[in-house]
Coordinates of C-alpha atoms in Angstrom, one line a residue:
M1 CA 84.6 -180.7 171.0
S2 CA 81.3 -181.8 172.4
G3 CA 79.1 -184.5 170.9
L4 CA 81.8 -186.5 169.1
T5 CA 81.7 -190.2 169.9
A6 CA 83.3 -193.4 168.5
P7 CA 81.5 -194.8 165.5
K8 CA 78.7 -197.3 166.1
G9 CA 80.0 -200.8 166.8
T10 CA 83.6 -199.6 167.8
F11 CA 85.1 -199.1 171.2
D12 CA 88.0 -197.6 173.0
V13 CA 90.4 -199.6 175.2
L14 CA 91.4 -197.4 178.1
P15 CA 93.4 -197.8 181.3
P16 CA 93.2 -199.7 183.6
E17 CA 91.4 -202.3 181.4
S18 CA 94.0 -201.7 178.7
E19 CA 96.6 -203.4 180.9
R20 CA 94.6 -206.6 180.6
F21 CA 94.2 -206.1 176.9
L22 CA 98.0 -205.8 176.5
A23 CA 98.5 -208.8 178.8
V24 CA 96.2 -211.0 176.5
R25 CA 98.0 -209.7 173.4
E26 CA 101.5 -210.5 174.9
T27 CA 100.5 -213.9 176.2
L28 CA 98.9 -215.0 172.8
T29 CA 101.9 -213.9 170.8
A30 CA 104.7 -215.2 173.1
P31 CA 104.4 -218.9 172.0
L32 CA 104.7 -217.7 168.4
R33 CA 107.9 -215.9 169.0
R34 CA 109.3 -218.9 170.9
A35 CA 108.5 -221.1 167.9
G36 CA 110.5 -218.9 165.4
Y37 CA 107.6 -217.0 163.8
G38 CA 108.7 -213.6 162.5
Y39 CA 106.6 -210.4 162.9
V40 CA 105.0 -208.8 159.9
E41 CA 103.1 -205.5 159.5
T42 CA 100.8 -204.9 156.5
P43 CA 98.5 -202.0 155.7
V44 CA 95.1 -201.7 157.3
F45 CA 93.6 -201.3 153.8
E46 CA 94.3 -203.3 150.6
H47 CA 93.1 -203.4 147.0
T48 CA 89.5 -204.8 147.2
E49 CA 90.4 -207.9 145.1
V50 CA 92.8 -209.1 147.7
F51 CA 89.8 -209.9 149.9
S52 CA 87.2 -210.7 147.1
R53 CA 89.7 -213.3 145.6
G54 CA 91.3 -214.2 148.9
V55 CA 88.4 -214.5 151.3
G56 CA 85.9 -215.8 148.8
E57 CA 83.0 -214.3 146.7
S58 CA 80.3 -216.4 148.5
T59 CA 81.2 -215.4 152.0
D60 CA 79.1 -213.0 154.1
V61 CA 82.4 -211.2 154.8
V62 CA 82.7 -210.2 151.1
T63 CA 79.1 -209.9 150.1
K64 CA 77.8 -208.0 153.2
E65 CA 80.5 -206.9 155.7
M66 CA 83.4 -205.1 154.0
Y67 CA 84.1 -201.4 154.3
T68 CA 84.9 -200.7 150.6
F69 CA 85.6 -197.2 149.1
D70 CA 87.1 -195.6 146.1
D71 CA 90.2 -193.5 146.8
R72 CA 90.9 -190.2 145.1
G73 CA 92.6 -192.0 142.2
G74 CA 89.4 -194.1 141.6
R75 CA 91.0 -197.3 143.0
S76 CA 88.7 -199.6 145.0
L77 CA 90.2 -200.1 148.4
T78 CA 88.8 -202.1 151.4
L79 CA 89.6 -202.0 155.1
R80 CA 90.9 -205.4 156.0
P81 CA 88.1 -207.7 157.3
E82 CA 90.7 -210.3 158.4
L83 CA 94.5 -210.5 158.3
T84 CA 95.4 -213.6 156.4
A85 CA 94.7 -212.4 152.8
G86 CA 96.9 -209.2 153.3
L87 CA 99.7 -211.3 154.8
M88 CA 99.5 -213.7 151.8
R89 CA 99.6 -210.7 149.4
A90 CA 102.9 -209.6 151.1
F91 CA 104.3 -213.1 151.0
I92 CA 103.7 -213.2 147.2
E93 CA 104.7 -209.7 146.4
H94 CA 108.1 -210.0 148.3
R95 CA 108.7 -213.5 146.9
L96 CA 109.2 -215.0 150.4
H97 CA 108.6 -218.5 149.0
T98 CA 112.1 -218.4 147.3
G99 CA 113.8 -218.6 150.7
A100 CA 113.9 -221.3 153.4
L101 CA 110.5 -223.1 153.9
P102 CA 108.2 -223.0 155.8
V103 CA 108.0 -219.3 156.1
K104 CA 106.6 -218.6 159.6
L105 CA 104.9 -215.3 160.1
W106 CA 102.7 -213.6 162.7
T107 CA 101.0 -210.2 163.0
I108 CA 98.5 -208.4 165.1
G109 CA 96.1 -205.6 164.4
S110 CA 92.7 -204.2 163.8
A111 CA 90.2 -205.7 161.3
F112 CA 86.9 -204.2 160.3
R113 CA 83.5 -205.7 159.4
Y114 CA 80.2 -204.0 158.9
E115 CA 77.8 -206.2 161.0
R116 CA 75.1 -205.8 163.6
P117 CA 77.0 -205.0 166.8
Q118 CA 76.3 -207.4 169.8
A119 CA 78.2 -208.7 172.8
G120 CA 81.5 -210.0 171.6
R121 CA 80.9 -208.9 168.0
Y122 CA 82.0 -205.4 166.9
R123 CA 82.7 -203.6 163.7
H124 CA 86.4 -203.1 164.7
F125 CA 88.3 -205.8 166.5
T126 CA 91.9 -206.9 167.1
Q127 CA 93.3 -210.2 166.0
V128 CA 96.5 -212.1 166.5
D129 CA 97.2 -213.9 163.2
M130 CA 99.8 -216.5 162.4
E131 CA 100.8 -218.4 159.2
A132 CA 103.2 -221.2 158.3
L133 CA 103.6 -221.1 154.5
G134 CA 105.2 -223.3 151.8
V135 CA 105.1 -226.8 153.4
D136 CA 102.3 -229.3 153.5
D137 CA 103.2 -231.5 156.5
P138 CA 100.7 -232.8 159.1
A139 CA 103.3 -232.1 161.9
L140 CA 103.2 -228.5 160.9
D141 CA 99.4 -228.5 161.2
A142 CA 99.8 -229.9 164.7
E143 CA 102.4 -227.3 165.6
V144 CA 100.1 -224.5 164.5
V145 CA 97.1 -225.8 166.5
A146 CA 99.2 -226.5 169.5
L147 CA 100.6 -222.9 169.6
G148 CA 97.0 -221.6 169.7
V149 CA 96.2 -223.9 172.5
Q150 CA 99.4 -222.9 174.4
G151 CA 98.4 -219.2 174.3
F152 CA 95.0 -219.9 175.9
R153 CA 96.6 -222.2 178.5
D154 CA 99.3 -219.6 179.3
L155 CA 96.4 -217.1 180.1
G156 CA 95.1 -219.7 182.6
L157 CA 91.9 -220.5 180.5
T158 CA 90.5 -223.9 181.1
D159 CA 86.9 -223.6 179.8
F160 CA 87.8 -223.5 176.1
E161 CA 87.5 -226.3 173.5
L162 CA 89.3 -227.2 170.3
L163 CA 86.9 -228.2 167.5
L164 CA 88.6 -230.1 164.7
T165 CA 87.8 -231.6 161.3
S166 CA 89.1 -232.0 157.8
L167 CA 87.5 -230.3 154.8
G168 CA 89.2 -232.5 152.2
D169 CA 91.1 -231.1 149.2
A170 CA 90.9 -230.8 145.4
T171 CA 91.0 -234.6 145.0
C172 CA 87.9 -235.5 147.1
R173 CA 85.9 -232.3 147.5
P174 CA 84.4 -232.2 144.0
Q175 CA 82.7 -235.6 144.4
Y176 CA 81.5 -234.7 147.9
R177 CA 80.2 -231.4 146.6
E178 CA 78.1 -233.2 144.0
Q179 CA 76.5 -235.3 146.7
L180 CA 75.9 -232.3 149.0
V181 CA 74.4 -230.3 146.1
A182 CA 72.1 -233.2 145.3
Y183 CA 71.0 -233.4 148.9
L184 CA 70.4 -229.6 149.2
D185 CA 68.4 -229.6 146.0
K186 CA 65.7 -231.6 147.7
L187 CA 65.4 -229.2 150.7
D188 CA 63.0 -226.3 151.3
L189 CA 65.4 -223.4 151.1
D190 CA 64.9 -219.7 150.4
E191 CA 66.3 -218.0 147.2
E192 CA 69.3 -216.4 148.9
T193 CA 70.3 -219.7 150.5
R194 CA 69.9 -221.5 147.2
R195 CA 72.2 -219.0 145.6
R196 CA 74.8 -219.5 148.3
A197 CA 74.5 -223.2 147.8
E198 CA 75.4 -222.8 144.1
I199 CA 78.6 -220.9 144.9
N200 CA 79.7 -222.8 148.0
P201 CA 77.3 -225.5 149.2
L202 CA 79.4 -226.1 152.4
R203 CA 78.3 -222.7 153.7
V204 CA 74.7 -224.0 154.0
L205 CA 75.9 -226.5 156.7
D206 CA 77.0 -223.5 158.7
D207 CA 73.5 -221.8 158.5
K208 CA 72.5 -221.1 162.1
R209 CA 68.7 -220.8 161.4
P210 CA 66.8 -223.6 163.1
E211 CA 64.5 -224.1 160.1
V212 CA 67.6 -224.8 158.0
Q213 CA 69.4 -226.9 160.6
A214 CA 66.3 -229.1 161.0
Q215 CA 66.6 -230.2 157.4
L216 CA 70.3 -231.1 157.6
D217 CA 70.3 -234.1 159.9
E218 CA 71.0 -236.6 157.1
A219 CA 73.3 -234.3 155.1
P220 CA 76.5 -236.0 153.8
L221 CA 79.7 -234.9 155.7
M222 CA 83.0 -234.2 154.1
V223 CA 84.9 -236.1 156.8
D224 CA 83.1 -239.3 155.6
H225 CA 84.2 -238.7 152.0
L226 CA 88.0 -238.0 152.4
S227 CA 90.4 -239.5 149.8
D228 CA 93.0 -242.0 151.1
S229 CA 95.7 -239.3 151.1
T230 CA 93.6 -236.6 152.9
R231 CA 92.5 -239.2 155.5
A232 CA 96.1 -240.2 156.1
H233 CA 97.0 -236.5 156.5
Y234 CA 94.2 -236.0 159.0
D235 CA 95.1 -239.2 161.0
A236 CA 98.7 -237.9 161.2
V237 CA 97.6 -234.5 162.4
R238 CA 95.6 -236.1 165.2
Q239 CA 98.4 -238.4 166.2
H240 CA 100.8 -235.5 166.5
L241 CA 98.2 -233.5 168.5
A242 CA 97.8 -236.5 170.9
D243 CA 101.6 -236.7 171.3
L244 CA 101.6 -232.9 172.1
G245 CA 99.0 -233.4 174.8
V246 CA 96.3 -231.5 173.0
T247 CA 92.7 -232.7 173.3
W248 CA 90.0 -231.9 170.7
T249 CA 86.4 -232.5 169.8
E250 CA 85.6 -233.9 166.4
A251 CA 83.4 -231.4 164.6
P252 CA 82.4 -232.8 161.2
R253 CA 80.0 -229.9 160.5
L254 CA 82.5 -227.2 161.2
V255 CA 82.7 -224.7 158.4
R256 CA 84.8 -221.6 158.8
G257 CA 83.4 -218.3 157.6
L258 CA 86.0 -218.0 154.8
D259 CA 86.2 -219.9 151.6
Y260 CA 89.9 -220.8 151.4
Y261 CA 90.2 -223.7 153.9
T262 CA 91.2 -227.2 152.9
K263 CA 92.2 -230.3 154.9
T264 CA 92.8 -229.5 158.6
T265 CA 90.2 -227.0 159.9
F266 CA 89.7 -225.9 163.5
E267 CA 88.0 -223.5 165.8
F268 CA 88.6 -222.5 169.4
V269 CA 85.4 -221.9 171.3
H270 CA 84.8 -220.8 174.9
N271 CA 81.8 -222.0 176.9
G272 CA 81.4 -218.8 178.9
L273 CA 80.6 -216.5 176.0
G274 CA 77.1 -217.3 174.9
A275 CA 76.2 -217.1 171.2
Q276 CA 79.5 -215.6 170.1
S277 CA 81.5 -218.5 171.5
A278 CA 84.3 -218.6 169.0
I279 CA 87.6 -217.0 170.2
G280 CA 89.7 -218.1 167.3
G281 CA 90.1 -220.5 164.5
G282 CA 91.9 -221.4 161.3
G283 CA 93.1 -224.2 159.1
R284 CA 95.0 -225.2 156.0
Y285 CA 94.5 -223.2 152.8
D286 CA 96.5 -224.8 150.1
G287 CA 94.8 -222.9 147.3
L288 CA 95.0 -219.3 148.7
S289 CA 98.4 -218.3 147.3
A290 CA 97.4 -219.4 143.7
A291 CA 94.0 -217.7 144.1
L292 CA 95.9 -214.4 144.7
G293 CA 98.1 -214.8 141.7
G294 CA 101.1 -216.3 143.5
P295 CA 102.9 -219.6 143.4
D296 CA 100.8 -222.7 144.2
V297 CA 102.2 -223.2 147.7
S298 CA 100.4 -224.6 150.8
G299 CA 99.8 -222.8 154.0
I300 CA 98.2 -223.1 157.4
G301 CA 97.4 -220.6 160.1
Y302 CA 94.9 -219.2 162.5
A303 CA 93.5 -215.9 163.9
V304 CA 92.6 -215.3 167.5
G305 CA 90.4 -212.4 168.6
V306 CA 92.1 -210.5 171.4
D307 CA 88.8 -208.8 172.5
R308 CA 86.9 -212.1 172.5
T309 CA 89.8 -213.8 174.4
L310 CA 89.7 -211.0 177.0
L311 CA 85.9 -211.7 177.4
A312 CA 86.8 -215.4 178.0
V313 CA 89.4 -214.3 180.6
Q314 CA 86.8 -212.2 182.4
A315 CA 84.2 -215.0 182.2
E316 CA 86.6 -217.3 184.1
G317 CA 87.4 -214.6 186.6
L318 CA 91.1 -214.7 185.9
H319 CA 93.3 -211.8 187.1
I320 CA 95.9 -210.9 184.5
G321 CA 97.7 -207.7 183.7
A322 CA 97.8 -205.8 187.0
A323 CA 97.3 -202.1 186.4
A324 CA 100.5 -200.3 185.3
G325 CA 101.8 -198.8 188.5
V326 CA 105.0 -197.1 189.4
Q327 CA 107.6 -198.3 191.8
A328 CA 108.7 -194.9 193.2
F329 CA 106.9 -191.6 193.6
V330 CA 108.5 -188.3 194.5
V331 CA 106.5 -185.6 196.4
P332 CA 108.2 -182.1 196.2
L333 CA 107.1 -179.2 198.4
G334 CA 108.3 -175.9 197.0
E335 CA 110.1 -174.7 193.9
E336 CA 113.6 -175.8 194.7
A337 CA 112.3 -179.3 195.7
R338 CA 110.5 -179.5 192.4
R339 CA 113.7 -179.1 190.4
L340 CA 115.2 -181.9 192.4
A341 CA 112.1 -184.1 192.0
V342 CA 112.1 -183.7 188.2
R343 CA 115.8 -184.6 188.0
L344 CA 115.4 -187.6 190.4
V345 CA 112.4 -189.0 188.5
G346 CA 114.3 -188.7 185.2
Q347 CA 117.4 -190.5 186.6
L348 CA 115.2 -193.3 188.0
R349 CA 113.4 -193.8 184.7
Q350 CA 116.7 -193.9 182.8
A351 CA 117.8 -196.6 185.2
G352 CA 114.8 -198.7 184.4
V353 CA 112.7 -197.8 187.6
A354 CA 109.1 -196.9 187.0
A355 CA 108.8 -193.5 188.7
D356 CA 106.5 -190.5 188.7
T357 CA 105.8 -187.2 190.5
V358 CA 103.0 -184.8 191.0
Y359 CA 102.2 -182.0 188.6
G360 CA 100.1 -178.9 189.0
G361 CA 101.5 -177.7 192.3
R362 CA 99.4 -179.7 194.7
G363 CA 99.8 -179.4 198.5
L364 CA 101.1 -182.2 200.7
K365 CA 97.7 -183.8 201.2
G366 CA 96.8 -184.0 197.5
A367 CA 100.3 -185.1 196.6
M368 CA 100.3 -187.9 199.2
K369 CA 96.9 -189.0 197.8
A370 CA 98.4 -189.2 194.3
A371 CA 101.4 -191.1 195.7
D372 CA 99.0 -193.6 197.3
R373 CA 97.0 -194.0 194.1
S374 CA 100.1 -194.6 192.1
G375 CA 100.6 -197.9 193.8
A376 CA 104.3 -197.1 194.4
S377 CA 106.1 -199.2 197.0
H378 CA 108.4 -196.2 197.9
V379 CA 107.7 -192.5 198.2
V380 CA 110.3 -189.7 198.5
V381 CA 109.0 -186.6 200.2
I382 CA 111.2 -183.5 199.8
G383 CA 110.0 -180.6 202.0
E384 CA 111.7 -177.2 202.4
R385 CA 113.0 -178.0 205.8
D386 CA 114.4 -181.3 204.5
L387 CA 116.2 -179.5 201.7
A388 CA 117.7 -177.1 204.3
E389 CA 119.2 -180.2 206.0
G390 CA 120.2 -181.7 202.6
V391 CA 117.9 -184.8 202.9
G392 CA 114.8 -186.3 201.5
Q393 CA 112.4 -188.6 203.4
L394 CA 112.2 -192.1 202.0
K395 CA 109.0 -193.9 203.0
D396 CA 108.3 -197.6 202.4
M397 CA 104.6 -197.7 201.8
R398 CA 104.3 -201.4 202.6
T399 CA 105.6 -201.0 206.2
G400 CA 105.1 -197.3 206.8
E401 CA 108.8 -196.9 207.8
Q402 CA 110.4 -193.6 206.9
H403 CA 114.1 -192.5 207.0
P404 CA 115.9 -189.3 206.0
V405 CA 118.4 -190.0 203.2
P406 CA 121.1 -187.5 202.0
V407 CA 120.0 -185.8 198.7
G408 CA 123.2 -187.1 196.9
E409 CA 122.3 -190.7 197.9
L410 CA 118.6 -190.6 197.1
F411 CA 118.9 -192.0 193.6
E412 CA 121.0 -195.1 194.6
R413 CA 118.9 -195.7 197.8
V414 CA 115.6 -195.6 195.9
R415 CA 116.9 -197.8 193.1
A416 CA 118.2 -200.4 195.6
S417 CA 115.0 -200.3 197.7
V418 CA 112.5 -200.9 194.9
G419 CA 114.6 -203.9 193.8
E420 CA 114.2 -205.6 197.1

């Protein structure tokens, strides 16, 4: 089928690069499994209101970036633009809050946003997402942040930074909002920005345009208007992070791109990625469950971009996820040898040895080239003359040494040799 290509802004992950992709995925999720987080899988599409109510009506994600369509039953469905809201929907639907708290969950998968593709920003991307639900405890906030940091450290990344702030809560945000709105009213803003300021004034602080940023120097900051209880919460989070050996940068203007955050809010940025420097982020969202029609329980979590993190790994020149190779490679010459090769490879694989052979009836030269390319440490060559003598030639590719081994002993000898 000529002419078919992946849709604009999407990409394919192919070998050998996919080994690095898998290694990033595994390394980011291992700390979560060690900390008792359970794996969840939710649908790639949800009812549209899960995101319009869960992510927030004023966000660019909801107003401009969602892939929304009507199914054949006339229901409005949306490809997930992020993973938290769907996870929260599952938490509510299956009444997970009635069990032991906190409920600790993680998931991984594709998300989809309609935006202008650029380096590090695509229309389909993969995220690792984790949530700790049902308990409002600063120590839990610190655990969540530290698990994100651990994943990056385990990859060997050093040039990343944790940005941290508190976005207050229902007790102190309304007064702060009034002050911010009063400040924004005096500024020279375009119509669309004014509209955004009416729905969620915090979003204006996040506006990247220089002409807007230039006017925000004296803007009031949430972190200066925290209530006593939210300040105590933030102080405790920072104390726990310090105890965990996690360093951070105070970022009082940090606003995440989703509306549901309260209190602890954070972002992971990498200095080697240019404009799209964020590799992950999250925070506490104590109103999200109630906004989706569930119980009024607290939650905190983060999402990390696997694709962006892989770019960070490459920017630092780190070598992870060596190409998937095989340990043993069998080269048969002739029909009778082929039957033996197929059987031997099958036995080795069942025993947990990565093994392969050639297909398509290649000659000795082509077969040895394939063996070499496979990266195998040991190669078995079975020629017709060898078979007549009841042996196969076992070659150690690292030393070049080669020995005849009786056919009946080949399986055990190869298995023992690759383990050395």
